[in-house]
mmCIF file of C-alpha atoms in Angstrom:
data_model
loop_
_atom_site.group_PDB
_atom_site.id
_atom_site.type_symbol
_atom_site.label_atom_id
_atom_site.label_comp_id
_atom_site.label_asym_id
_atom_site.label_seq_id
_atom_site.Cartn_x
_atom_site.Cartn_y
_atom_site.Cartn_z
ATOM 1 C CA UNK V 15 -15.595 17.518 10.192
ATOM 2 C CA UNK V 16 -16.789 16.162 6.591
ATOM 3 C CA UNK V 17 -13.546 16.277 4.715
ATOM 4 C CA UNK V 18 -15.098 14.012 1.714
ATOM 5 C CA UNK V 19 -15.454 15.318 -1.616
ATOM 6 C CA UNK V 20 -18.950 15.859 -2.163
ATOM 7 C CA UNK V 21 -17.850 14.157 -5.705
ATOM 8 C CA UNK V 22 -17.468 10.239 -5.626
ATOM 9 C CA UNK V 23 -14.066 8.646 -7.581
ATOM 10 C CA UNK V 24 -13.950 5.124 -8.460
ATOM 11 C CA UNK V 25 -9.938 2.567 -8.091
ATOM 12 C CA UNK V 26 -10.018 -1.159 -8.145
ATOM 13 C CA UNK V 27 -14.060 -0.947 -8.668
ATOM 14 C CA UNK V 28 -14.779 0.165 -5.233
ATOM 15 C CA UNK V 29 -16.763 3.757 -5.423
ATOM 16 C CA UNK V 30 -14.802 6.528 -2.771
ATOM 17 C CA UNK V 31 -15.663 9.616 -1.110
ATOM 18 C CA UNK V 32 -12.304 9.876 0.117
ATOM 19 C CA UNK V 33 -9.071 10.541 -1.714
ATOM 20 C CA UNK V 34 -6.741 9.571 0.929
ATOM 21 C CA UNK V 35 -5.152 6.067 1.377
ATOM 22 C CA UNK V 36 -3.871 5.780 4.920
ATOM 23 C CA UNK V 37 -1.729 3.040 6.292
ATOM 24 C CA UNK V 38 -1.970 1.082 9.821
ATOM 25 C CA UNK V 39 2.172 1.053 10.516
ATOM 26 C CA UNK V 40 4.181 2.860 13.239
ATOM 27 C CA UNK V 41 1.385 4.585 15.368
ATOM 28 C CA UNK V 42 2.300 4.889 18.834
ATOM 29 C CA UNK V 43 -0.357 2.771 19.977
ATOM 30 C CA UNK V 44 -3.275 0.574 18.284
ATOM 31 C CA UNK V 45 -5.673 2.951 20.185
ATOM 32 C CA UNK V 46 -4.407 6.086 18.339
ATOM 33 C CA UNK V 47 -4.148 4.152 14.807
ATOM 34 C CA UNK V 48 -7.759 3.581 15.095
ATOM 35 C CA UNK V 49 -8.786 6.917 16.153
ATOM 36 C CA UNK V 50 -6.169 8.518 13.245
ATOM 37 C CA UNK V 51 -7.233 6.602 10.422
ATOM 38 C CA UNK V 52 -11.052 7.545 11.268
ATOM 39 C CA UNK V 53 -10.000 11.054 11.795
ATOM 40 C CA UNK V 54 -8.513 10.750 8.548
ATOM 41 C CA UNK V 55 -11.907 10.131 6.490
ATOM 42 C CA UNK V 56 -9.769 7.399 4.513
ATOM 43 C CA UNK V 57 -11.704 4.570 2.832
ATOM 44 C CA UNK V 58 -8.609 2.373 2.209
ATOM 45 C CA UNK V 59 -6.254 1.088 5.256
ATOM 46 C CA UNK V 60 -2.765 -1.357 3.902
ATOM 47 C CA UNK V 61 -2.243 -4.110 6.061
ATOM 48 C CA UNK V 62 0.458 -6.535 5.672
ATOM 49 C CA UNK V 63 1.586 -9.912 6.567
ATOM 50 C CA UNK V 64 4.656 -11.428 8.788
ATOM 51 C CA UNK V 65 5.653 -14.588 10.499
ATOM 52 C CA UNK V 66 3.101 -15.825 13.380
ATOM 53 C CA UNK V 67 5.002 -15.609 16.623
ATOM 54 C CA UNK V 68 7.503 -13.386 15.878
ATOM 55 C CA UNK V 69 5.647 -10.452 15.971
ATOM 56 C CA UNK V 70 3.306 -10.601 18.948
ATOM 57 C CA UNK V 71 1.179 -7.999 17.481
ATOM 58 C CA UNK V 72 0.264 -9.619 15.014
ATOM 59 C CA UNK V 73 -2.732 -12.368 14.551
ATOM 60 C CA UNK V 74 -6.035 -12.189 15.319
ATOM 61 C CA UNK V 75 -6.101 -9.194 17.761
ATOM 62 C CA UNK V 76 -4.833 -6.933 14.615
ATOM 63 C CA UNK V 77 -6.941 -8.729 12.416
ATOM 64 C CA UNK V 78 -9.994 -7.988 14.511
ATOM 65 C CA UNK V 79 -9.084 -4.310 15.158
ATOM 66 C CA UNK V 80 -8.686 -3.775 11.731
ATOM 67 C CA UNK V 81 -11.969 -5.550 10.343
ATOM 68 C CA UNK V 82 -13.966 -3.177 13.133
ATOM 69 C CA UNK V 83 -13.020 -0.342 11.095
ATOM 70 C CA UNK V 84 -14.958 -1.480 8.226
ATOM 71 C CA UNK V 85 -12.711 0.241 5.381
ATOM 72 C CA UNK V 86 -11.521 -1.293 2.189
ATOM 73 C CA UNK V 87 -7.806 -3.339 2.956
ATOM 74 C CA UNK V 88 -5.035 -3.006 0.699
ATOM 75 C CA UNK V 89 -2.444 -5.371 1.555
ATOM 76 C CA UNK V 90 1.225 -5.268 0.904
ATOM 77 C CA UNK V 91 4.057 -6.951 -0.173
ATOM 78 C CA UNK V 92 6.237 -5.179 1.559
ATOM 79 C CA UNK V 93 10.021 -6.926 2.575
ATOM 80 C CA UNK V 94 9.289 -8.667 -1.014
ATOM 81 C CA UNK V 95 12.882 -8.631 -3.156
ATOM 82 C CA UNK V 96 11.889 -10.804 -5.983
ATOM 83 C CA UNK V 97 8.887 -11.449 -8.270
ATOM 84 C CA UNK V 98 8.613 -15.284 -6.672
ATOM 85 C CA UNK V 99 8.037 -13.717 -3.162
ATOM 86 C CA UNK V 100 5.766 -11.021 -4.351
ATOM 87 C CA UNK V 101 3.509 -13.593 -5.675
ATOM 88 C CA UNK V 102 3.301 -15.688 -3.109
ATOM 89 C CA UNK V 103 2.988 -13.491 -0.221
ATOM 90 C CA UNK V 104 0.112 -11.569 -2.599
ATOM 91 C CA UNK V 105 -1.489 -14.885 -3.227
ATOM 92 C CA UNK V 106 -1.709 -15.532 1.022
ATOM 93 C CA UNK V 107 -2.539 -12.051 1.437
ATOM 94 C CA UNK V 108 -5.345 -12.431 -0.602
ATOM 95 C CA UNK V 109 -6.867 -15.703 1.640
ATOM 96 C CA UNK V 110 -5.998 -13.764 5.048
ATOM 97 C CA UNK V 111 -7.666 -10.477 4.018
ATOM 98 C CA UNK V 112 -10.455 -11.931 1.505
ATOM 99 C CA UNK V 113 -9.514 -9.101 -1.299
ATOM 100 C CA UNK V 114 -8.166 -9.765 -4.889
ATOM 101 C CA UNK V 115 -6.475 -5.822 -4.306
ATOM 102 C CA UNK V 116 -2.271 -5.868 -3.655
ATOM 103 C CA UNK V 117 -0.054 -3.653 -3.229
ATOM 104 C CA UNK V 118 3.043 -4.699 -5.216
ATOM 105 C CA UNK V 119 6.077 -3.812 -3.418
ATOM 106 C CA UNK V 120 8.877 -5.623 -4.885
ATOM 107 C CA UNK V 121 12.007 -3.456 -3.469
ATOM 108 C CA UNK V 122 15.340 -3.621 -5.488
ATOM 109 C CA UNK V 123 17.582 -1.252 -3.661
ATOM 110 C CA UNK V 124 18.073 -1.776 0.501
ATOM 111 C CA UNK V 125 19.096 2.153 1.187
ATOM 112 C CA UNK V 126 16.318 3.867 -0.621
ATOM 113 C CA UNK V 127 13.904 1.115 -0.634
ATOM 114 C CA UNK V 128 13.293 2.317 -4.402
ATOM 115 C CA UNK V 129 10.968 -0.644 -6.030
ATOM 116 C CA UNK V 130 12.464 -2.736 -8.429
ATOM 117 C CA UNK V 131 11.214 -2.209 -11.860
ATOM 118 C CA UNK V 132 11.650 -4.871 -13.679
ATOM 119 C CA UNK V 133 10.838 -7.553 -10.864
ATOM 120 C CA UNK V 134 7.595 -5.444 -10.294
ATOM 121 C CA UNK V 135 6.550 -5.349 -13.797
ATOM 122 C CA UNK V 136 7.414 -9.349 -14.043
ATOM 123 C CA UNK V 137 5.548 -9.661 -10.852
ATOM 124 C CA UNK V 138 2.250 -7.880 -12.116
ATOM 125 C CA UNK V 139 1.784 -9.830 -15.086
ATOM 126 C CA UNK V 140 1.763 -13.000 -12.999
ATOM 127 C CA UNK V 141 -0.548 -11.158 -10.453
ATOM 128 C CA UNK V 142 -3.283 -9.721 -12.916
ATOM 129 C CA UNK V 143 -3.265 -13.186 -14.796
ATOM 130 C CA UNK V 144 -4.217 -14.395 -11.560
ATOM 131 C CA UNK V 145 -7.348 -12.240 -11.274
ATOM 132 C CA UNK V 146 -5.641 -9.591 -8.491
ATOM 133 C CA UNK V 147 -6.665 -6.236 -9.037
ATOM 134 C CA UNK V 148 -2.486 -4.592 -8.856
ATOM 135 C CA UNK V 149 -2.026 -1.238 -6.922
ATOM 136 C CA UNK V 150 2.102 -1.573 -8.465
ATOM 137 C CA UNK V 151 4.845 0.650 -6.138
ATOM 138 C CA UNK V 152 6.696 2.282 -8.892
ATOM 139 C CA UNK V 153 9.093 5.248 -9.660
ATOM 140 C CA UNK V 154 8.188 8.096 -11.242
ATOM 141 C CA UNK V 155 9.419 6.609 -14.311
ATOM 142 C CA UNK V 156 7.746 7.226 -17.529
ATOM 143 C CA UNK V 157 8.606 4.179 -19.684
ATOM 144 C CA UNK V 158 8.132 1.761 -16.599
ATOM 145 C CA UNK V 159 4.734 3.465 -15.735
ATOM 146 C CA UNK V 160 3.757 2.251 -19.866
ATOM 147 C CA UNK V 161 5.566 -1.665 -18.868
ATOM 148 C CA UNK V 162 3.537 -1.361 -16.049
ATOM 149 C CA UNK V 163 -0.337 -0.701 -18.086
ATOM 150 C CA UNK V 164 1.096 -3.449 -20.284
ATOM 151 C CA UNK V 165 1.189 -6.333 -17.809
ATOM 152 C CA UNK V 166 -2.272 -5.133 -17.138
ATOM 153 C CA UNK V 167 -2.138 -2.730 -14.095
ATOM 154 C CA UNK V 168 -5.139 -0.870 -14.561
ATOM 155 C CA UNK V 169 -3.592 1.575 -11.268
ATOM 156 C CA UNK V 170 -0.408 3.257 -10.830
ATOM 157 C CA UNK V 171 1.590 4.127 -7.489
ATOM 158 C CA UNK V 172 4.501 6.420 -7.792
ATOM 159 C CA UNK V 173 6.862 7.437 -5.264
ATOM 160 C CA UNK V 174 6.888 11.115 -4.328
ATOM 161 C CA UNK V 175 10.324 10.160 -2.440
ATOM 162 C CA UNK V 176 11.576 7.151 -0.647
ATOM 163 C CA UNK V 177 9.410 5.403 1.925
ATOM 164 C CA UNK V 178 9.060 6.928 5.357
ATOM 165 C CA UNK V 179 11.481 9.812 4.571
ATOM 166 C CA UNK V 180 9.002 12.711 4.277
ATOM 167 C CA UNK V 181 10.820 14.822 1.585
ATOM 168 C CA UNK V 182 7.244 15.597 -0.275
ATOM 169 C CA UNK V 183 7.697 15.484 -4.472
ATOM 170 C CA UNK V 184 11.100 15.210 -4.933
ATOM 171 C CA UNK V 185 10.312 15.340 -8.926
ATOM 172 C CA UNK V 186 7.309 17.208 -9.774
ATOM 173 C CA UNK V 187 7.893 17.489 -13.494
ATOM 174 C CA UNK V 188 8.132 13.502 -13.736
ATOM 175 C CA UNK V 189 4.632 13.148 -11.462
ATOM 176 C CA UNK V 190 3.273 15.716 -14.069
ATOM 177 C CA UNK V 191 4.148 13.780 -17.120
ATOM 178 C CA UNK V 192 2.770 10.279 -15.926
ATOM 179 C CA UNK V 193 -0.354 12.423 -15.164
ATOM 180 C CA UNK V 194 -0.356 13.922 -18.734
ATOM 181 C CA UNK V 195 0.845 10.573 -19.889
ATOM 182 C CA UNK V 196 -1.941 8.567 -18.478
ATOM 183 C CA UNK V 197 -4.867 11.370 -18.168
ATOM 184 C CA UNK V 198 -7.965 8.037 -17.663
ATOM 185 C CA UNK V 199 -5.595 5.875 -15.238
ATOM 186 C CA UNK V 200 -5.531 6.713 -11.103
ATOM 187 C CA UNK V 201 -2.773 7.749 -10.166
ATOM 188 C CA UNK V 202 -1.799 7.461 -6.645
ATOM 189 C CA UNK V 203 1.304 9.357 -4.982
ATOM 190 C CA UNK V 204 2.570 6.281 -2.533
ATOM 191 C CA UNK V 205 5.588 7.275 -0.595
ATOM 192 C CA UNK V 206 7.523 10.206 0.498
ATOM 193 C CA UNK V 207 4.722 12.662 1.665
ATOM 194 C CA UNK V 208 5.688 13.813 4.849
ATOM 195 C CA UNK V 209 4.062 17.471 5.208
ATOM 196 C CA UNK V 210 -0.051 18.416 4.283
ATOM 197 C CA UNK V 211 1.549 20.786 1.810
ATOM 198 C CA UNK V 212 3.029 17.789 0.077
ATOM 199 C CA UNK V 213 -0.257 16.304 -0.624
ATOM 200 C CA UNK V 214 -1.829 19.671 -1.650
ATOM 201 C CA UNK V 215 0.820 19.837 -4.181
ATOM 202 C CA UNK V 216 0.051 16.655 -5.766
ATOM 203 C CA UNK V 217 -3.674 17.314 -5.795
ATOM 204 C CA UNK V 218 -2.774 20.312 -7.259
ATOM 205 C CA UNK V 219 -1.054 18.667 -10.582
ATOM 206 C CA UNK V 220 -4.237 16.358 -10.604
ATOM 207 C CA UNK V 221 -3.388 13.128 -8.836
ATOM 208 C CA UNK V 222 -6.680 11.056 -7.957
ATOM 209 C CA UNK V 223 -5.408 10.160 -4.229
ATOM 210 C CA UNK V 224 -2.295 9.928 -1.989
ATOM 211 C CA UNK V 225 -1.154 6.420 -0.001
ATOM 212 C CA UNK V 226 0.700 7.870 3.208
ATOM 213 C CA UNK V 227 1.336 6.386 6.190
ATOM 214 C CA UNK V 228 4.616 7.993 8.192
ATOM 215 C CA UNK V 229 3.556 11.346 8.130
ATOM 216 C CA UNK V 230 0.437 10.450 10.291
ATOM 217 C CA UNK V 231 1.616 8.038 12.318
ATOM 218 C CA UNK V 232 4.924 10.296 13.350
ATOM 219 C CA UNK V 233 3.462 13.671 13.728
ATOM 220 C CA UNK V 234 3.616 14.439 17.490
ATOM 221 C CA UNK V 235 -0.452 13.956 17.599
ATOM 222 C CA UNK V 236 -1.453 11.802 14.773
ATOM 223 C CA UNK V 237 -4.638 12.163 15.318
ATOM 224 C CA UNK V 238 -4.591 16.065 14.706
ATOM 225 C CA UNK V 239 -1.973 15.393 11.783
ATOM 226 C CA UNK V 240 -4.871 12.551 10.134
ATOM 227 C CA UNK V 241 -7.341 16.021 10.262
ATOM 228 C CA UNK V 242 -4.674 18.010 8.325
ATOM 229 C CA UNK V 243 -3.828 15.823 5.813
ATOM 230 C CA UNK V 244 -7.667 14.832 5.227
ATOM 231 C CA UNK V 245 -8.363 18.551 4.794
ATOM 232 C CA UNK V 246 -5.430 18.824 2.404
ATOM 233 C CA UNK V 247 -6.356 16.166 0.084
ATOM 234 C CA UNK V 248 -9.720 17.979 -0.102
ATOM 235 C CA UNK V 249 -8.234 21.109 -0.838
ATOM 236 C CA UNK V 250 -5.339 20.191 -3.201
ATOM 237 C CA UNK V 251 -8.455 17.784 -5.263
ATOM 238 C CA UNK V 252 -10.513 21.592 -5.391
ATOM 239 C CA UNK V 253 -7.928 23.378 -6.630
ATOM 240 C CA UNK V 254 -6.956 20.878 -9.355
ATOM 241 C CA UNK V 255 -11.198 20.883 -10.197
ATOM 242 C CA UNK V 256 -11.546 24.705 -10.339
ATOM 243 C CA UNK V 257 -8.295 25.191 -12.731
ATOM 244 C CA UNK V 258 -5.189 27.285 -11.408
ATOM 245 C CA UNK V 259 -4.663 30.507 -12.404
ATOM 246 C CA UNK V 260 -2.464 31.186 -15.356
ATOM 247 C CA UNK V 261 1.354 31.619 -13.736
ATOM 248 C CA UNK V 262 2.723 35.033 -14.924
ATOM 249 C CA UNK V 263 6.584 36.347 -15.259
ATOM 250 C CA UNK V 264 5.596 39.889 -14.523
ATOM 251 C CA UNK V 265 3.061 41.674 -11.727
ATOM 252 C CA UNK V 266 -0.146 43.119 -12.726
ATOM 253 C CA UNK V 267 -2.071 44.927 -10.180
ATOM 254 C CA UNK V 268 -4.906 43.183 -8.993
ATOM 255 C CA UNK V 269 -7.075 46.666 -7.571
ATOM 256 C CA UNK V 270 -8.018 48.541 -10.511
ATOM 257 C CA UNK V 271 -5.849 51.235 -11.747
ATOM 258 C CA UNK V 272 -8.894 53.272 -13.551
ATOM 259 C CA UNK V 273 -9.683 56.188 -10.421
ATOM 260 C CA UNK V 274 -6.156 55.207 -8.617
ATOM 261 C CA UNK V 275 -6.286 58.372 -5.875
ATOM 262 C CA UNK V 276 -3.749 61.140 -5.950
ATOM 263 C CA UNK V 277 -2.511 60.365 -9.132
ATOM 264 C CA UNK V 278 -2.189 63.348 -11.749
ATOM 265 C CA UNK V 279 -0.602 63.524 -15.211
ATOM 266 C CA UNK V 280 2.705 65.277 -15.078
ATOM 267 C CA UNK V 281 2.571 68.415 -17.110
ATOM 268 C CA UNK V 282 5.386 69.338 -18.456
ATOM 269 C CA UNK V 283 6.418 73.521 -18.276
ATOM 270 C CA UNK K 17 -1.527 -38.262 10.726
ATOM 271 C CA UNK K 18 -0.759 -41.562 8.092
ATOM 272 C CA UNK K 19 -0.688 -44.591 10.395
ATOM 273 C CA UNK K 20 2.168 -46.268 8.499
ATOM 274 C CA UNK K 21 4.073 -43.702 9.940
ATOM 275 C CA UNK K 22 3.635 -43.298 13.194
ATOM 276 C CA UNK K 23 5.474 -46.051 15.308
ATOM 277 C CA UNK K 24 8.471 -46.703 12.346
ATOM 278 C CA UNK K 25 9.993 -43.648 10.676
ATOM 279 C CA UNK K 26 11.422 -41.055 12.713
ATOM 280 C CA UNK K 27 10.434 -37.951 12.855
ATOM 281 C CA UNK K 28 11.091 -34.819 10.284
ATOM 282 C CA UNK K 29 13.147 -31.647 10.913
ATOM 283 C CA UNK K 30 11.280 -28.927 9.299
ATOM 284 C CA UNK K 31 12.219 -25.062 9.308
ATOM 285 C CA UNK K 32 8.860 -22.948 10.328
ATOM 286 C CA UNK K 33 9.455 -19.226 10.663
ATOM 287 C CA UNK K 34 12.813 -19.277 10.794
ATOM 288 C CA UNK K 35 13.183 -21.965 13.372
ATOM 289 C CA UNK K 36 14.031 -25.595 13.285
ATOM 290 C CA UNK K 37 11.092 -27.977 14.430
ATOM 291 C CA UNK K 38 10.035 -31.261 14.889
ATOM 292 C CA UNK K 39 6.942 -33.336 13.254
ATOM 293 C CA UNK K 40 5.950 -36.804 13.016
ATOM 294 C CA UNK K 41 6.776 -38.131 9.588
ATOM 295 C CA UNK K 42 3.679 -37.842 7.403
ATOM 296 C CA UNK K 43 2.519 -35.117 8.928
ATOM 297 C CA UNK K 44 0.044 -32.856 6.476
ATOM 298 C CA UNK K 45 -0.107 -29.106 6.540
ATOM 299 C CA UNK K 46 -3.912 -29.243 8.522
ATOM 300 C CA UNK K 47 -1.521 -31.601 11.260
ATOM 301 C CA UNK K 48 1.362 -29.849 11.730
ATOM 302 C CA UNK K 49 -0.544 -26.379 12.520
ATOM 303 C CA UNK K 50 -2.371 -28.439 15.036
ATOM 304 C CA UNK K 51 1.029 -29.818 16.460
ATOM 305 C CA UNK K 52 2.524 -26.588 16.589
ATOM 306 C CA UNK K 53 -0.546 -24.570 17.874
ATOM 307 C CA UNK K 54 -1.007 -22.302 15.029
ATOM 308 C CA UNK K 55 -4.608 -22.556 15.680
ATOM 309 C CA UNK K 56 -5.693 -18.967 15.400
ATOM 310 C CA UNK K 57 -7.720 -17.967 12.211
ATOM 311 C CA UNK K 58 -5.981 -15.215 9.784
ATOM 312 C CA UNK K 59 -3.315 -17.479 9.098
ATOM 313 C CA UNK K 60 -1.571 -18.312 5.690
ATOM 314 C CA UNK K 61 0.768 -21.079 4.918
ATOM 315 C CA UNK K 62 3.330 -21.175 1.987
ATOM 316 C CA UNK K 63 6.215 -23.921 2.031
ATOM 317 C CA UNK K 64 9.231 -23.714 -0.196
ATOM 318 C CA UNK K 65 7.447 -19.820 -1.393
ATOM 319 C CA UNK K 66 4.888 -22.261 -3.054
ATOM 320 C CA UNK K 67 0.864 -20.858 -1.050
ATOM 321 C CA UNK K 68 -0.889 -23.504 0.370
ATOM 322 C CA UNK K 69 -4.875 -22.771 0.203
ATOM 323 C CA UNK K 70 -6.584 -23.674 3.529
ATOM 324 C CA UNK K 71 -8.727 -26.447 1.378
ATOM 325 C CA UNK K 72 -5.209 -28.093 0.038
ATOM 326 C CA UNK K 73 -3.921 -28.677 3.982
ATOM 327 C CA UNK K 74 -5.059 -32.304 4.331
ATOM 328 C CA UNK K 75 -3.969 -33.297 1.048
ATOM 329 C CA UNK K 76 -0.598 -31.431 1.380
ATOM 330 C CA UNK K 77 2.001 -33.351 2.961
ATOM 331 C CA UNK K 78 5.307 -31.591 4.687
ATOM 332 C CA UNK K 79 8.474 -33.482 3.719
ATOM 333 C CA UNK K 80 11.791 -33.189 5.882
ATOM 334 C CA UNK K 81 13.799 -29.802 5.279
ATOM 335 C CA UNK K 82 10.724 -28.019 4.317
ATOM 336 C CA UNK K 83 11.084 -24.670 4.422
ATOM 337 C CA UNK K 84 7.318 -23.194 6.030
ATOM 338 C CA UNK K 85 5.740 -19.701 6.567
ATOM 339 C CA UNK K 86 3.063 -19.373 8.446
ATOM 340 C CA UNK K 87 1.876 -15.925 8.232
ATOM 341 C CA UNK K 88 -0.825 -13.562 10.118
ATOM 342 C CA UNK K 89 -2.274 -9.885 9.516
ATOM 343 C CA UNK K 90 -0.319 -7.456 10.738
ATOM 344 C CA UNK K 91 -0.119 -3.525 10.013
ATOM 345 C CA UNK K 92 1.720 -2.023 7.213
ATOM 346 C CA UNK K 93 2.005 0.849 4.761
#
């Protein structure tokens, strides 16, 4: 199944086929990751990093499953509550993985997970300085979307809703304004897309990719769910590139009227 | 390993991961991931949330009550 665009896109000066982002969490089993994020067409697979021994997944048997699939790594900084810790784990991510691309996740509230803004936008400016090409985790905020191209961020990330809960665009009308806001920057939906409808919809309003990771990995066959959601970036991206129709408060008959059978003009007696 | 160190000062208490642990005093960073067996490539280092670059381990001493993450890939979203 080619679900590419037969258009190419270009983020962080890497040249895509593919508009989805996929991520490598919460699969049932490192089989079925593998075989869902290729079914998925993606191009771009976040990784993290955690403590050595704690995790016994993690290492050099990740590592080497991971660099098989020969895709593009974003790494996170997920767990990351402060600028300090962003940086650093950023700056270690970028030795492990050998990119200068992060994903800054610098969390500020425990029960939504909703990114901090003004540790992210402190964290950026450090991070671009230091030559890292910043993928930032925001809100759908408007005026921290502008902080955000000011530290340098040449990339923005909004939520569609909190991680891992699968709600879809919980604000449409604020995605659409950061993509009239910022018509030449990508714009990635990260978050909150739990459904293949979710993703068409944000195609639809002319978002350049979508970062999900939950709503594969969860669905009771991922690898099925990785098809679906490859198909619907593809078809939410066409729709967007052939222009929607015109939305209208009223009908109007699409079969012409002119010749409409068994109609005759009343005559009056 | 500095050979001042080895037969006179007592060892260090270090915390690595989370856990307490034990080096020789004047252990560097290239040492103690030998003495610990973090020997696996795709690892990462920070102490104190200050990254230590693989070429700055035998020049980077760990001082008692350090504070060390060793870190490896692992998947994420």
């Amino acid at each position: 199944m080619n679900t590419s665009t037969d258009t190419t896109w270009q983020i962080g000066g890497a040249t895509l086929h593919s508009r989805l982002l996929i991520g490598s969490a919460l699969y049932p089993s490192p089989a079925i990751m593998t075989q869902a994020i290729r079914a998925s067409g993606a191009q771009i697979v976040t990784v993290s990093l955690r403590r050595q021994g704690v995790h016994k997944e993690a290492g050099e048997g990740f590592w080497n499953l991971i660099r098989d699939l020969d895709l593009h790594l974003l790494p996170n900084t997920a767990g990351c509550h402060t600028p300090r810790e962003a940086i650093t784990l950023a700056h270690m991510a970028r030795e492990v993985f050998g990119t200068h691309w992060i994903k800054l996740e610098v969390i500020g509230d425990p029960y939504t997970l909703q990114p901090d803004p003004y540790a992210t936008v402190e964290a950026a400016k450090e991070l671009v300085k230091a030559g890292f090409e910043v993928f930032p985790y925001t809100t759908d905020d408007l005026v921290v979307a502008h902080r955000l191209i000011d530290a340098g961020c040449r990339i923005l990330m909004p939520w569609g809703a909190p991680i891992g809960s699968g709600k879809g665009l919980v604000n449409p009308y604020a995605l659409a304004t950061l993509r009239k806001a910022f018509p030449d920057i990508p714009l990635i939906v990260d978050a909150g897309i739990g459904t293949p409808s979710h993703a068409v919809q944000a195609m639809e309003i002319g978002y350049d990719g979508i970062l999900l990771n939950s709503a594969v990995a969860l669905a009771q066959d991922p690898i099925t769910m990785a098809k679906a959601f490859a198909l619907s970036v593809l078809a939410g991206r066409k729709g967007y590139e052939a222009g929607t129709m015109q939305e209208r408060n009223f009908a109007s008959p699409s079969t012409p009227t002119i010749g409409t059978p068994f109609w005759h003009q009343e005559v009056e007696a | 390993m500095a050979e001042s160190s080895a037969h006179n000062t007592p060892p260090i208490t270090v915390h690595v991961n989370g856990e307490p642990r034990t080096l020789p005093a004047g252990t560097n960073v290239r040492e103690m991931m030998e003495h610990l067996d973090f020997t696996q490539t795709g690892s990462a280092v920070a102490i104190n949330l200050t990254f230590i670059p693989t070429d700055r381990y035998e020049e980077t001493p760990i001082h008692p009550n350090d504070t060390i993450d060793i870190l490896g890939a692992i998947y994420g979203g």
